[in-house]
Amino acid sequence: MVALVSTVAYLGLEARAVEVQCQIAPGLPKFNLVGLPDKAVGESRERVHAALAAMGLALPPKRITINLSPADLPKEGSHYDLPIALALLAAMGVTDAEQLTDWIAVGELALDGRVVPSPGVLLAALHASAAGKGLICPAAQGAEARWASGIPICAAPNLVSLLNHLKGVQTLPEPRQGEADPPEPGPDLKMVKGQETAKRALEIAASGGHNLLMIGPPGAGKSLMASCLPGILPFMTPAEALEASMVQSVAGMLEGGRISRRRPYRDPHHSASIAALTGGGLRVKPGEVSLAHLGVLFLDELPEFQRAVLDSLRQPLETGEVSVARANAHVTYPARVQLVAAMNPCRCGHLGDAALACSRAPRCAADYQSKVSGPLLDRIDLHVEVDPVSASDLALPPPAEGSAEVAARVAAARAIQTARSAEAGARTNAELDGDALEKFATPDESGRKLLMQAAEAMRLSARGYTRMLRVARTIADLAGAEQVGRIHVAEALSYRRQPPRA
């Protein structure tokens, strides 16, 4: 007899169906596990054996073969423990094999028979919902699985209670849906004194989802303003929150089934590797650019990142997704992020101050800023100079306008974009392209003339030209204007900066 139990394999944010097949046949006692298992899956033999022993069950002295089908699909992770154990129990006649056909099982087993959490339960629940089956998962992740509504969820604390539930001897409680995390208060723009130009650029970036680069001396408030950005961004829609939570589920970061509608904010250190930023590793995991999906990726001290690491962001910033190619897998993760970067004008950071600048100024500025490639800078919509803050500015009282007031204007501009999103096929102006860009962002005659003159003088690339149109459309939305005018184009062009030449 061959017992069958359904489970899943994770490839990026895709859950693929896997069938666990168990056969117990006469022969020398042996436990074989086949079907391209990785080391974590191969070690499940010992965990399953110990878990059954904790229940008082011994494996039959026969030849046991576990096949993970399809056999050519690599199997990674510890979530195969539970389906392997259930298939083995069904083959032994301990539980009804027919009853398990309506379920998909995921979960890791402890040596004492407990079912402990494993990454990716939300993806498995959504896959079960699409397949019209129920989900068997760890009790600690029942709240996470419950976000996939309309399917039966069996959240088991251990193997004994799961078997009793399947036999009808015991009833496991139906898990409740996890709660949305309340928004955490962050830094307020009232903490930023002066810097009106930079705060205006931050508001435009938030309104249209544009990438932003701030250049200024140390202590000017660049990092503080970047940390204020999540506080002025609108909350994610329920669909966006679920989309972002799927990435966190695969990464094992969704604790207690709680999801948040506040947009992600990731700020990796400048020593981060390519795999840390874009994803990868022996078992391919999402990187920082995917963990910031639909949120903000802040890169402080931009030129201090390795050149290859920064250039690896070119594709994600353009396409909104990152593809990680390995010999045994090709995985794609979403990466629709808003890049916010900060850097000093030169290595010493005091290029504009003759009293503090180093002896190599201004050549040091060109050398330092050339560490960031031109193609990457071309993908950043807004370049803003952040001036040093004087002692007289710091002595002033806090500004009257804070994050709440700016957030209200950002929300109004986003509402305009949402109203035309069905026709434009883009959530924000930063995603406008093709015919939608021509229809909604084409300036009036005077604005078009100014844009053409600037494009020639500044030698804008096709990408730079397109991004200027998107920024101008956002400025017009903030002003409540139907059409992009000359004044909107002029302001958009003021944020386009040419790198210094050696």
XYZ file of C-alpha atoms in Angstrom:
502
model
C 0.000 0.000 0.000
C 1.143 3.523 -0.821
C -0.101 6.374 1.392
C -0.291 9.884 -0.093
C -0.172 13.268 1.674
C -0.107 16.677 -0.050
C 2.310 19.464 0.841
C 4.056 22.330 -0.975
C 7.489 23.467 -2.125
C 8.328 27.175 -2.063
C 9.904 28.852 -5.100
C 9.972 32.552 -4.336
C 6.377 33.543 -3.577
C 5.052 30.553 -5.504
C 3.898 27.426 -3.674
C 4.091 24.329 -5.862
C 2.192 21.149 -5.098
C 4.275 18.251 -3.756
C 2.971 14.756 -3.059
C 4.538 12.773 -0.233
C 4.319 9.065 -1.086
C 5.062 6.424 1.561
C 5.475 2.705 0.885
C 6.175 0.028 3.494
C 7.356 -3.173 1.796
C 8.992 -6.426 2.894
C 12.764 -6.369 3.007
C 15.669 -5.374 5.179
C 14.749 -2.600 7.649
C 15.676 0.707 6.032
C 14.259 4.226 5.825
C 14.842 5.762 2.385
C 13.961 9.376 1.513
C 14.115 10.268 -2.184
C 12.973 13.136 -4.422
C 15.848 15.675 -4.353
C 15.713 16.483 -0.616
C 18.201 18.963 0.800
C 20.005 18.352 4.083
C 17.168 19.758 6.227
C 14.663 17.435 4.506
C 17.037 14.473 4.720
C 17.379 14.981 8.469
C 13.595 14.723 8.842
C 14.022 10.939 9.099
C 15.567 11.344 12.529
C 12.998 13.894 13.687
C 10.066 11.779 12.479
C 11.539 8.649 14.087
C 11.997 10.430 17.438
C 8.518 12.027 17.294
C 6.851 8.653 16.701
C 8.905 7.123 19.499
C 7.671 9.876 21.827
C 4.117 8.743 20.994
C 4.991 5.149 21.844
C 5.076 4.006 18.208
C 7.904 2.046 16.649
C 8.677 1.884 12.954
C 7.910 -1.517 11.404
C 11.014 -3.651 10.668
C 10.501 -3.335 6.916
C 11.750 -1.321 3.992
C 10.234 2.193 4.204
C 10.458 4.443 1.150
C 9.362 8.091 1.159
C 9.185 9.749 -2.252
C 8.676 13.493 -2.681
C 7.007 13.963 -6.055
C 7.743 15.537 -8.519
C 11.188 14.042 -8.074
C 12.980 16.644 -10.217
C 11.860 19.588 -8.062
C 14.381 20.479 -5.326
C 12.871 20.176 -1.814
C 14.150 22.586 0.832
C 13.102 23.334 4.398
C 11.889 21.619 7.532
C 8.160 21.925 6.745
C 8.206 18.444 5.157
C 8.454 16.770 8.596
C 4.720 16.757 9.295
C 3.541 15.463 5.886
C 6.209 12.733 5.988
C 5.068 11.682 9.455
C 1.398 11.658 8.401
C 2.144 9.609 5.277
C 4.088 7.122 7.392
C 1.286 6.888 9.957
C -1.252 6.345 7.166
C 0.867 3.586 5.643
C 1.124 1.963 9.085
C -2.668 2.087 9.444
C -2.610 4.409 12.449
C -4.746 7.012 10.648
C -7.106 6.948 7.668
C -5.224 7.580 4.424
C -8.405 8.625 2.571
C -9.138 11.331 5.131
C -5.778 13.004 4.447
C -6.527 13.562 0.748
C -8.511 16.717 1.594
C -5.625 18.366 3.441
C -2.286 20.012 2.733
C 0.190 19.611 5.588
C 3.206 21.759 6.531
C 5.186 21.925 9.754
C 8.378 20.929 11.509
C 8.464 18.221 14.187
C 10.273 18.420 17.493
C 11.780 15.278 18.994
C 8.976 15.078 21.573
C 6.234 15.130 18.917
C 5.394 18.841 19.032
C 4.557 20.596 15.745
C 6.732 23.701 15.648
C 6.618 26.698 13.264
C 8.254 26.739 9.837
C 8.470 29.601 7.287
C 5.931 30.039 4.485
C 2.652 28.961 6.121
C 0.755 31.918 4.621
C 1.793 30.842 1.109
C 0.736 27.258 1.864
C -2.655 28.484 3.107
C -3.244 30.530 -0.058
C -2.236 27.518 -2.155
C -4.655 25.318 -0.195
C -7.402 27.857 -0.774
C -6.763 27.798 -4.533
C -6.730 23.980 -4.514
C -9.948 23.732 -2.493
C -8.303 21.859 0.373
C -7.786 22.410 4.081
C -4.461 23.131 5.769
C -2.763 21.300 8.624
C -0.146 23.558 10.217
C 1.551 24.278 13.576
C -0.716 25.720 16.279
C 1.593 28.735 16.635
C 0.943 29.655 12.985
C -2.805 29.085 12.876
C -3.451 32.843 13.086
C -1.159 33.387 10.100
C -2.868 30.676 8.046
C -6.296 32.077 8.909
C -5.654 35.103 6.664
C -6.528 32.741 3.789
C -10.262 32.800 4.449
C -12.772 30.166 3.407
C -10.740 27.011 4.081
C -10.633 24.674 7.094
C -7.505 25.164 9.207
C -6.258 22.449 11.554
C -3.647 24.087 13.809
C -2.089 21.226 15.768
C 0.175 21.674 18.807
C 1.495 18.090 18.550
C 1.097 14.836 16.652
C -1.074 13.149 19.305
C -3.715 15.887 19.303
C -3.658 15.969 15.497
C -4.330 12.235 15.250
C -7.094 12.479 17.834
C -8.646 15.346 15.884
C -8.568 13.366 12.638
C -10.159 10.374 14.386
C -12.868 12.554 15.959
C -11.765 11.808 19.523
C -10.656 15.380 20.121
C -11.560 18.689 18.477
C -8.845 21.251 17.962
C -10.054 24.866 18.287
C -10.447 26.862 15.095
C -7.628 29.432 14.963
C -8.503 33.106 14.933
C -7.207 35.454 12.312
C -4.107 37.367 13.382
C -4.562 41.003 14.265
C -3.146 43.904 12.327
C -0.327 45.567 14.220
C -1.168 49.092 15.396
C 0.962 51.764 13.717
C 4.086 52.548 15.698
C 4.835 56.236 16.177
C 7.986 57.240 14.351
C 10.031 60.418 14.009
C 7.997 63.503 13.148
C 9.005 66.098 10.570
C 8.665 68.698 13.333
C 12.005 67.378 14.563
C 13.639 68.617 11.343
C 14.561 72.292 11.581
C 15.173 74.164 8.360
C 15.722 72.038 5.225
C 12.554 73.266 3.529
C 13.789 72.242 0.069
C 14.646 68.734 1.232
C 11.294 68.366 3.016
C 9.498 69.461 -0.155
C 11.405 66.803 -2.136
C 10.496 64.228 0.523
C 6.811 65.147 0.161
C 6.977 64.781 -3.638
C 8.742 61.436 -3.309
C 6.102 60.169 -0.882
C 3.232 61.392 -3.068
C 4.366 59.640 -6.241
C 6.488 56.768 -4.922
C 9.634 58.262 -6.455
C 13.247 57.408 -5.638
C 15.133 60.105 -3.736
C 18.798 60.919 -3.179
C 19.870 63.413 -0.486
C 23.390 64.834 -0.648
C 24.759 66.892 2.219
C 27.370 67.146 4.976
C 27.302 64.962 8.107
C 24.713 65.985 10.678
C 22.469 67.836 8.228
C 19.471 65.599 8.987
C 19.448 63.255 5.981
C 18.909 60.075 7.997
C 16.305 61.779 10.205
C 14.259 62.887 7.209
C 14.449 59.411 5.687
C 13.154 57.887 8.924
C 10.221 60.352 8.801
C 9.126 59.059 5.390
C 7.055 56.067 6.648
C 5.065 58.483 8.817
C 3.814 60.461 5.820
C 3.144 57.507 3.505
C -0.439 56.209 3.307
C -1.172 52.831 4.878
C -1.201 49.827 2.597
C -4.508 48.520 1.322
C -5.539 45.071 2.656
C -4.407 43.488 -0.633
C -1.019 45.241 -0.431
C -0.600 44.239 3.238
C -1.222 40.600 2.331
C 1.234 40.849 -0.570
C 3.965 42.278 1.665
C 3.190 39.716 4.387
C 3.771 36.861 1.936
C 7.407 37.943 1.604
C 7.740 38.145 5.388
C 6.146 34.701 5.734
C 8.713 33.122 3.392
C 11.478 34.864 5.360
C 10.032 33.556 8.658
C 9.390 37.077 9.986
C 5.609 36.953 10.389
C 5.270 36.485 14.149
C 1.973 35.463 15.694
C 0.153 35.834 12.387
C 0.176 39.621 12.795
C 0.377 41.712 9.669
C 0.823 45.444 9.468
C -0.639 47.999 7.081
C 2.287 50.321 7.743
C 4.707 50.241 4.843
C 7.976 48.344 5.380
C 11.116 50.349 6.086
C 14.474 48.606 5.658
C 17.863 50.246 6.196
C 20.679 47.727 5.626
C 24.246 48.560 6.659
C 26.651 49.551 3.904
C 28.636 46.334 4.468
C 25.691 44.259 3.136
C 26.490 41.719 0.410
C 24.673 41.183 -2.878
C 22.836 38.167 -1.434
C 21.759 40.201 1.623
C 20.400 43.011 -0.544
C 18.810 41.169 -3.479
C 18.322 37.684 -2.016
C 20.140 34.396 -2.369
C 22.128 32.041 -0.212
C 22.266 28.235 -0.188
C 18.510 28.186 0.395
C 17.336 31.178 -1.609
C 15.764 33.717 0.725
C 14.371 37.190 -0.016
C 16.821 40.052 0.429
C 16.355 43.549 1.786
C 14.958 44.861 -1.508
C 12.160 42.267 -1.330
C 11.544 42.687 2.397
C 10.950 46.380 1.601
C 8.375 45.503 -1.095
C 5.702 48.232 -1.299
C 7.706 50.224 1.235
C 10.981 52.111 1.632
C 14.554 50.900 1.155
C 16.944 53.390 2.774
C 20.623 53.213 1.861
C 22.700 55.489 4.055
C 26.272 56.377 3.045
C 25.503 55.268 -0.521
C 29.083 55.361 -1.953
C 30.304 53.147 0.922
C 28.328 50.192 -0.470
C 30.292 47.922 -2.762
C 29.945 48.929 -6.409
C 28.658 45.488 -7.437
C 26.061 45.558 -4.631
C 24.667 48.903 -5.804
C 24.607 47.834 -9.446
C 22.612 44.743 -8.486
C 19.720 47.134 -7.713
C 19.404 48.293 -11.314
C 16.995 45.558 -12.418
C 14.756 45.629 -9.305
C 14.376 49.427 -9.487
C 13.360 49.194 -13.143
C 11.118 46.112 -13.153
C 9.819 45.915 -9.572
C 11.060 42.358 -9.093
C 14.368 40.585 -8.519
C 15.375 37.268 -10.073
C 17.883 35.079 -8.252
C 19.418 32.480 -10.571
C 21.072 29.398 -9.098
C 22.205 26.125 -10.626
C 19.268 24.252 -9.079
C 16.627 26.998 -8.970
C 15.513 30.234 -10.573
C 13.531 32.253 -8.030
C 11.740 35.579 -8.503
C 10.695 37.832 -5.611
C 8.690 41.089 -5.804
C 10.740 44.232 -5.212
C 8.542 47.261 -5.872
C 10.382 49.597 -3.514
C 10.879 53.295 -3.058
C 14.616 53.856 -2.836
C 15.778 56.644 -0.532
C 19.536 57.162 -0.386
C 21.815 59.554 1.468
C 25.447 60.431 0.914
C 28.077 62.989 1.786
C 29.326 65.248 -1.046
C 32.864 63.897 -0.545
C 34.739 61.578 1.779
C 35.399 64.237 4.412
C 31.827 65.484 4.002
C 32.630 69.207 4.082
C 33.033 70.073 0.418
C 31.235 73.439 0.686
C 33.031 74.607 3.839
C 36.499 75.949 3.073
C 37.458 75.826 6.765
C 36.678 72.117 7.100
C 37.188 70.734 3.582
C 40.173 68.501 2.913
C 43.122 69.531 0.754
C 41.889 67.481 -2.227
C 38.677 69.465 -2.714
C 36.982 69.660 -5.163
C 38.535 66.642 -6.880
C 37.718 64.444 -3.888
C 33.997 65.037 -4.554
C 34.227 63.677 -8.106
C 36.248 60.659 -6.942
C 33.885 59.915 -4.086
C 30.636 60.339 -5.980
C 31.919 58.360 -8.966
C 31.651 55.244 -6.788
C 27.936 55.355 -7.604
C 27.426 54.407 -11.247
C 25.660 56.711 -13.688
C 22.988 54.122 -14.608
C 21.986 53.814 -10.951
C 21.843 57.600 -10.501
C 19.716 57.782 -13.642
C 17.120 55.588 -11.891
C 16.780 58.068 -9.016
C 14.087 60.639 -9.773
C 14.872 63.336 -7.207
C 18.347 64.623 -6.303
C 18.340 67.219 -3.540
C 21.136 69.146 -1.841
C 20.823 69.196 1.954
C 22.519 72.245 3.447
C 24.262 72.168 6.832
C 22.160 73.257 9.790
C 23.463 76.301 11.633
C 23.314 76.852 15.378
C 20.784 79.649 14.849
C 18.481 77.189 13.033
C 18.719 74.720 15.904
C 17.787 77.435 18.389
C 14.512 78.130 16.585
C 11.270 76.572 17.886
C 9.956 73.467 16.078
C 8.189 74.170 12.773
C 4.408 74.457 12.886
C 3.954 71.858 10.149
C 4.720 68.230 10.986
C 4.189 64.782 9.536
C 0.402 64.878 10.007
C -0.053 67.902 7.763
C 2.298 66.569 5.092
C 0.654 63.133 5.264
C -2.735 64.736 4.534
C -1.405 66.311 1.321
C 0.307 63.071 0.340
C -2.940 61.156 0.901
C -4.837 63.611 -1.309
C -2.293 63.242 -4.112
C -2.367 59.442 -3.783
C -6.177 59.528 -3.949
C -5.942 61.246 -7.336
C -3.568 58.524 -8.561
C -5.813 55.787 -7.184
C -8.795 57.261 -9.023
C -7.031 56.861 -12.353
C -5.159 53.636 -11.469
C -7.724 51.415 -13.215
C -7.195 53.257 -16.485
C -3.483 53.879 -15.992
C -2.618 50.371 -14.769
C -0.309 51.843 -12.116
C -0.714 52.362 -8.373
C 1.511 55.440 -8.264
C 2.946 57.950 -10.722
C 6.349 56.251 -10.396
C 4.835 53.238 -12.206
C 3.280 55.207 -15.088
C 4.499 53.995 -18.459
C 3.587 53.775 -22.122
C 0.259 55.186 -23.245
C -0.789 56.026 -19.684
C 2.291 58.208 -19.260
C 1.554 60.010 -22.530
C -2.076 60.537 -21.591
C -1.728 61.736 -18.011
C 1.749 63.297 -17.839
C 2.119 65.145 -21.151
C 2.673 68.851 -20.251
C 1.025 71.806 -21.939
C 2.766 73.617 -24.782
C 4.952 75.888 -22.628
C 5.845 73.020 -20.316
C 6.758 70.809 -23.262
C 9.056 73.468 -24.713
C 10.836 73.887 -21.377
C 11.221 70.131 -21.011
C 12.676 69.767 -24.514
C 15.148 72.608 -23.931
C 16.218 71.126 -20.604
C 16.515 67.636 -22.065
C 18.960 68.970 -24.662
C 20.936 71.106 -22.219
C 21.104 68.463 -19.476
C 21.533 65.603 -21.992
C 18.765 63.580 -20.365
C 18.546 59.919 -21.280
C 15.230 58.413 -22.362
C 14.861 57.054 -18.818
C 15.662 60.437 -17.306
C 13.128 62.135 -19.587
C 10.430 59.651 -18.581
C 11.181 60.050 -14.889
C 10.994 63.821 -15.168
C 7.493 63.493 -16.637
C 6.439 61.268 -13.731
C 7.785 63.708 -11.137
C 6.077 66.626 -12.884
C 2.797 64.680 -12.834
C 3.161 64.176 -9.077
C 3.848 67.880 -8.505
C 0.728 68.681 -10.502
C -1.278 66.220 -8.383
C -0.064 67.930 -5.204
C -1.242 71.229 -6.672
C -4.576 69.721 -7.718
C -3.918 70.556 -11.386
C -5.567 68.583 -14.201
C -2.696 69.042 -16.653
C 1.039 69.278 -16.121
C 2.136 72.875 -16.631
C 5.387 74.750 -17.074
C 5.738 75.457 -13.349
C 5.452 71.750 -12.543
C 8.049 70.833 -15.161
C 10.400 73.538 -13.873
C 10.241 72.238 -10.323
C 10.765 68.653 -11.497
C 13.848 69.705 -13.455
C 15.260 71.505 -10.410
C 15.625 68.122 -8.701
C 17.623 66.637 -11.569
C 21.307 66.880 -10.828
C 24.373 66.165 -12.929
C 27.231 64.377 -11.149
C 30.484 66.311 -10.822
C 33.119 65.624 -13.425
C 36.739 64.877 -12.611
